[in-house]
Structures are given as structure tokens and as C-alpha cells.
Amino acid sequence: METNRLYAELPAISVNEAVSRVMISGLLMNIRGVTMGEIEEVKVALSEAVTNIILHAYPEGYPAGKIYIKGVVEGGRLTLKIWDKGCGIANLSQAMEPMFSGSGSQERTGMGFTVMQSFMDSLDVRTEKGKGTSVVMTKKLGIGT
Ligand SMILES: Nc1ncnc2c1ncn2[C@@H]1O[C@H](COP(=O)(O)OP(=O)(O)OP(=O)(O)O)[C@@H](O)[C@H]1O
Ligand SMILES: [Mg+2]
């Protein structure tokens, strides 16, 4: 199977959650044997990571920043990296626990990382205070040649 890749830098504003979903659908659409279900799972995982950047990475008083997305499809496997150059996460193991949210908002259920983990085959999160956060996820798709 051919290798394909995408790279995007988007302003961290809410409309770009939808933009990122459209882009990743386009990248995955032509993979041999890929199912709508698999594409949907990747879209959900990606939008959790992108939403986290929009909501948490560049808090008030922080310079407005970007969402960086890199997707590589190789040998029927997707590697997706989503990162920011924002505030970082002070306590990562706590942030990754189900139902932990560092935001005071009632709307946040604290399930973003848990959703990414359950819809993808692997999840690796790295963060540095004041430098940013990166999320790398992989998933085997289609017939996975
Ligand atoms: N890119 C990021 N930059 C800074 N902080 C982050 C980032 N991603 C996640 N966090 C922190 O980790 C916490 C947990 O993230 P998670 O996505 O699991 O939950 P949530 O965003 O609070 O709620 P939900 O995703 O369910 O709406 C966030 O509340 C936030 O404090
Ligand atoms: Mg979240």
C-alpha cells in the first residue's frame, strides 16, 4: 500500500475542530478495506486532541497559538501526531485519568484522553510546562497490508 501523509498548522480556534475532521477523513478514505467505523473512531480521537488544544493549551493571557497535525499512513497503519506549543500539563498522570478535568467548566467530563485510548491502538502523551503537549496515536486500518 502506498504511503500517504498530511501536515497542517491551524489557528487554535473552535471552527478548526471540524476542519481537522474533514482533513483526516480525506487522508483515510482511500485505504484499502478501511471501514466507516474505523474512520469515525479516528475522527473522534483526533477531535478530542484538537479540542484539548483549543480549550486548554493557550489559556487567557497566553499568546494565541496553533494546532499542529501530522498524519502518516504506511503499510495500513495510521500514525497521528497532534501537538501544541502551549502551557503544557502540570500533572499528566492525573490529567489522563478517566473523569479528571483540570478545567473548572461543568461541560468538561474529563474523558478526552480515555476516548483517545479506547478508539486507537496506542496513545503516547508528552508534555512540558510552558513548552507544549504532544499526543501520538496509532491505529491499524482496513486490511492492514
Ligand atoms: N493540549 C493541552 N494543553 C494543556 N492542557 C491540556 C491539554 N490537553 C489536556 N489538558 C489537560 O488535561 C485535562 C484532561 O483532558 P481530557 O481531554 O481528558 O478532559 P477535558 O478536556 O477536561 O474534558 P472532555 O475532554 O471530556 O471535555 C484537561 O482538563 C486539561 O487540564
Ligand atoms: Mg478534552
mmCIF file of C-alpha atoms and ligand atoms in Angstrom:
data_model
loop_
_atom_site.group_PDB
_atom_site.id
_atom_site.type_symbol
_atom_site.label_atom_id
_atom_site.label_comp_id
_atom_site.label_asym_id
_atom_site.label_seq_id
_atom_site.Cartn_x
_atom_site.Cartn_y
_atom_site.Cartn_z
ATOM 1 C CA MET A 1 0.000 0.000 0.000
ATOM 2 C CA GLU A 2 1.242 3.483 -0.846
ATOM 3 C CA THR A 3 2.464 5.784 1.864
ATOM 4 C CA ASN A 4 0.496 8.980 2.293
ATOM 5 C CA ARG A 5 0.885 11.849 4.707
ATOM 6 C CA LEU A 6 -0.582 15.165 5.734
ATOM 7 C CA TYR A 7 0.733 18.080 7.744
ATOM 8 C CA ALA A 8 -1.328 21.011 8.933
ATOM 9 C CA GLU A 9 -0.884 24.088 11.084
ATOM 10 C CA LEU A 10 -4.195 25.628 12.102
ATOM 11 C CA PRO A 11 -5.027 28.525 14.435
ATOM 12 C CA ALA A 12 -6.358 27.128 17.734
ATOM 13 C CA ILE A 13 -9.933 28.319 17.212
ATOM 14 C CA SER A 14 -13.075 26.217 17.506
ATOM 15 C CA VAL A 15 -14.003 26.033 13.798
ATOM 16 C CA ASN A 16 -10.790 24.121 13.202
ATOM 17 C CA GLU A 17 -12.096 21.067 15.028
ATOM 18 C CA ALA A 18 -14.389 20.493 12.025
ATOM 19 C CA VAL A 19 -11.581 21.352 9.597
ATOM 20 C CA SER A 20 -9.327 18.722 11.150
ATOM 21 C CA ARG A 21 -12.062 16.066 10.921
ATOM 22 C CA VAL A 22 -12.550 16.711 7.204
ATOM 23 C CA MET A 23 -8.812 16.550 6.553
ATOM 24 C CA ILE A 24 -8.313 13.229 8.306
ATOM 25 C CA SER A 25 -11.340 11.700 6.536
ATOM 26 C CA GLY A 26 -9.750 12.644 3.236
ATOM 27 C CA LEU A 27 -6.472 11.030 4.189
ATOM 28 C CA LEU A 28 -8.069 7.745 5.295
ATOM 29 C CA MET A 29 -10.791 7.386 2.662
ATOM 30 C CA ASN A 30 -8.713 5.510 0.108
ATOM 31 C CA ILE A 31 -7.064 2.984 2.379
ATOM 32 C CA ARG A 32 -7.810 -0.487 1.124
ATOM 33 C CA GLY A 33 -10.550 -2.158 3.170
ATOM 34 C CA VAL A 34 -10.976 0.738 5.591
ATOM 35 C CA THR A 35 -14.425 0.858 7.215
ATOM 36 C CA MET A 36 -16.625 3.855 8.004
ATOM 37 C CA GLY A 37 -16.460 2.747 11.626
ATOM 38 C CA GLU A 38 -12.657 2.957 11.682
ATOM 39 C CA ILE A 39 -12.685 6.406 10.083
ATOM 40 C CA GLU A 40 -15.283 7.559 12.619
ATOM 41 C CA GLU A 41 -13.155 6.308 15.527
ATOM 42 C CA VAL A 42 -10.092 8.176 14.252
ATOM 43 C CA LYS A 43 -12.173 11.338 13.752
ATOM 44 C CA VAL A 44 -13.439 11.176 17.322
ATOM 45 C CA ALA A 45 -9.939 10.593 18.760
ATOM 46 C CA LEU A 46 -8.495 13.420 16.660
ATOM 47 C CA SER A 47 -11.231 15.841 17.624
ATOM 48 C CA GLU A 48 -10.637 15.122 21.337
ATOM 49 C CA ALA A 49 -6.954 16.023 20.922
ATOM 50 C CA VAL A 50 -7.747 19.106 18.840
ATOM 51 C CA THR A 51 -10.451 20.261 21.257
ATOM 52 C CA ASN A 52 -7.989 19.922 24.124
ATOM 53 C CA ILE A 53 -5.609 22.279 22.334
ATOM 54 C CA ILE A 54 -8.377 24.774 21.554
ATOM 55 C CA LEU A 55 -9.692 24.754 25.138
ATOM 56 C CA HIS A 56 -6.663 24.145 27.324
ATOM 57 C CA ALA A 57 -3.304 24.748 25.593
ATOM 58 C CA TYR A 58 -3.421 28.508 25.219
ATOM 59 C CA PRO A 59 -5.252 29.880 28.277
ATOM 60 C CA GLU A 60 -6.111 33.536 28.768
ATOM 61 C CA GLY A 61 -3.025 35.665 28.948
ATOM 62 C CA TYR A 62 -1.151 33.157 26.810
ATOM 63 C CA PRO A 63 -0.328 34.137 23.229
ATOM 64 C CA ALA A 64 -2.852 32.576 20.812
ATOM 65 C CA GLY A 65 -1.227 29.617 19.187
ATOM 66 C CA LYS A 66 -1.633 26.831 16.702
ATOM 67 C CA ILE A 67 -2.792 23.263 16.389
ATOM 68 C CA TYR A 68 -0.211 21.092 14.615
ATOM 69 C CA ILE A 69 -1.316 17.850 12.976
ATOM 70 C CA LYS A 70 0.761 15.234 11.212
ATOM 71 C CA GLY A 71 -0.756 12.056 9.830
ATOM 72 C CA VAL A 72 1.159 9.248 8.141
ATOM 73 C CA VAL A 73 -0.424 6.187 6.577
ATOM 74 C CA GLU A 74 2.071 3.450 5.897
ATOM 75 C CA GLY A 75 1.508 -0.274 5.494
ATOM 76 C CA GLY A 76 -2.134 0.015 6.544
ATOM 77 C CA ARG A 77 -1.243 1.771 9.793
ATOM 78 C CA LEU A 78 -2.037 5.366 10.720
ATOM 79 C CA THR A 79 0.317 7.339 12.934
ATOM 80 C CA LEU A 80 -1.263 10.593 14.031
ATOM 81 C CA LYS A 81 0.568 13.295 15.946
ATOM 82 C CA ILE A 82 -1.266 16.328 17.322
ATOM 83 C CA TRP A 83 0.710 18.908 19.230
ATOM 84 C CA ASP A 84 0.783 22.480 20.523
ATOM 85 C CA LYS A 85 3.303 24.982 21.828
ATOM 86 C CA GLY A 86 1.134 25.999 24.746
ATOM 87 C CA CYS A 87 1.161 25.855 28.541
ATOM 88 C CA GLY A 88 1.740 22.121 28.992
ATOM 89 C CA ILE A 89 0.063 19.875 31.574
ATOM 90 C CA ALA A 90 1.254 20.164 35.181
ATOM 91 C CA ASN A 91 0.248 16.667 36.302
ATOM 92 C CA LEU A 92 -0.010 14.364 33.293
ATOM 93 C CA SER A 93 -0.861 11.092 35.036
ATOM 94 C CA GLN A 94 -3.729 12.814 36.841
ATOM 95 C CA ALA A 95 -4.901 14.512 33.602
ATOM 96 C CA MET A 96 -5.061 11.134 31.856
ATOM 97 C CA GLU A 97 -7.276 9.541 34.493
ATOM 98 C CA PRO A 98 -10.868 8.967 33.417
ATOM 99 C CA MET A 99 -13.164 11.764 34.588
ATOM 100 C CA PHE A 100 -10.366 14.099 35.646
ATOM 101 C CA SER A 101 -10.694 17.592 34.207
ATOM 102 C CA GLY A 102 -8.358 20.445 35.007
ATOM 103 C CA SER A 103 -10.871 22.930 33.655
ATOM 104 C CA GLY A 104 -13.410 24.330 36.056
ATOM 105 C CA SER A 105 -16.159 24.050 33.449
ATOM 106 C CA GLN A 106 -19.164 21.793 34.127
ATOM 107 C CA GLU A 107 -19.237 20.939 30.423
ATOM 108 C CA ARG A 108 -15.951 19.046 30.574
ATOM 109 C CA THR A 109 -16.325 15.428 31.617
ATOM 110 C CA GLY A 110 -12.608 14.700 31.670
ATOM 111 C CA MET A 111 -12.966 11.819 29.231
ATOM 112 C CA GLY A 112 -10.887 13.090 26.287
ATOM 113 C CA PHE A 113 -7.749 11.018 26.888
ATOM 114 C CA THR A 114 -9.845 7.967 27.788
ATOM 115 C CA VAL A 115 -11.720 8.249 24.490
ATOM 116 C CA MET A 116 -8.451 8.584 22.523
ATOM 117 C CA GLN A 117 -7.092 5.499 24.271
ATOM 118 C CA SER A 118 -10.150 3.378 23.607
ATOM 119 C CA PHE A 119 -10.585 4.281 19.931
ATOM 120 C CA MET A 120 -6.941 3.970 18.916
ATOM 121 C CA ASP A 121 -4.443 1.083 19.251
ATOM 122 C CA SER A 122 -1.859 3.173 21.097
ATOM 123 C CA LEU A 123 -1.605 6.574 22.774
ATOM 124 C CA ASP A 124 1.545 8.373 23.894
ATOM 125 C CA VAL A 125 1.314 11.811 25.520
ATOM 126 C CA ARG A 126 4.293 14.023 26.264
ATOM 127 C CA THR A 127 4.192 17.427 27.846
ATOM 128 C CA GLU A 128 6.494 20.098 29.186
ATOM 129 C CA LYS A 129 5.352 23.049 31.236
ATOM 130 C CA GLY A 130 5.488 26.218 29.168
ATOM 131 C CA LYS A 131 6.640 24.323 26.061
ATOM 132 C CA GLY A 132 3.561 22.387 24.998
ATOM 133 C CA THR A 133 1.992 18.974 24.683
ATOM 134 C CA SER A 134 2.140 16.253 22.050
ATOM 135 C CA VAL A 135 -0.182 13.312 21.519
ATOM 136 C CA VAL A 136 0.883 10.433 19.281
ATOM 137 C CA MET A 137 -1.694 7.786 18.421
ATOM 138 C CA THR A 138 -1.568 4.804 16.083
ATOM 139 C CA LYS A 139 -4.228 2.588 14.571
ATOM 140 C CA LYS A 140 -4.240 -0.283 12.121
ATOM 141 C CA LEU A 141 -6.817 0.311 9.397
ATOM 142 C CA GLY A 142 -8.506 -1.728 6.715
ATOM 143 C CA ILE A 143 -6.835 -4.939 5.737
ATOM 144 C CA GLY A 144 -3.577 -3.562 7.112
ATOM 145 C CA THR A 145 -1.233 -4.912 4.431
HETATM 146 N N1 LIG B 1 -3.062 20.234 24.947
HETATM 147 C C1 LIG B 1 -3.285 20.502 26.265
HETATM 148 N N2 LIG B 1 -2.692 21.582 26.854
HETATM 149 C C2 LIG B 1 -2.886 21.848 28.167
HETATM 150 N N3 LIG B 1 -3.655 21.105 28.982
HETATM 151 C C3 LIG B 1 -4.265 20.013 28.468
HETATM 152 C C4 LIG B 1 -4.110 19.660 27.084
HETATM 153 N N4 LIG B 1 -4.820 18.525 26.864
HETATM 154 C C5 LIG B 1 -5.381 18.193 28.038
HETATM 155 N N5 LIG B 1 -5.062 19.072 29.018
HETATM 156 C C6 LIG B 1 -5.439 18.994 30.456
HETATM 157 O O1 LIG B 1 -5.796 17.641 30.732
HETATM 158 C C7 LIG B 1 -7.124 17.595 31.271
HETATM 159 C C8 LIG B 1 -7.810 16.299 30.861
HETATM 160 O O2 LIG B 1 -8.090 16.301 29.441
HETATM 161 P P1 LIG B 1 -9.342 15.465 28.914
HETATM 162 O O3 LIG B 1 -9.475 15.701 27.465
HETATM 163 O O4 LIG B 1 -9.210 14.044 29.376
HETATM 164 O O5 LIG B 1 -10.562 16.109 29.704
HETATM 165 P P2 LIG B 1 -11.273 17.528 29.479
HETATM 166 O O6 LIG B 1 -10.765 18.181 28.248
HETATM 167 O O7 LIG B 1 -11.153 18.289 30.751
HETATM 168 O O8 LIG B 1 -12.797 17.100 29.300
HETATM 169 P P3 LIG B 1 -13.502 16.482 27.980
HETATM 170 O O9 LIG B 1 -12.387 16.154 27.006
HETATM 171 O O10 LIG B 1 -14.184 15.239 28.453
HETATM 172 O O11 LIG B 1 -14.424 17.542 27.517
HETATM 173 C C9 LIG B 1 -7.784 18.867 30.786
HETATM 174 O O12 LIG B 1 -8.848 19.258 31.632
HETATM 175 C C10 LIG B 1 -6.629 19.864 30.822
HETATM 176 O O13 LIG B 1 -6.437 20.349 32.116
HETATM 177 MG MG MG B 2 -10.736 17.132 26.458
#
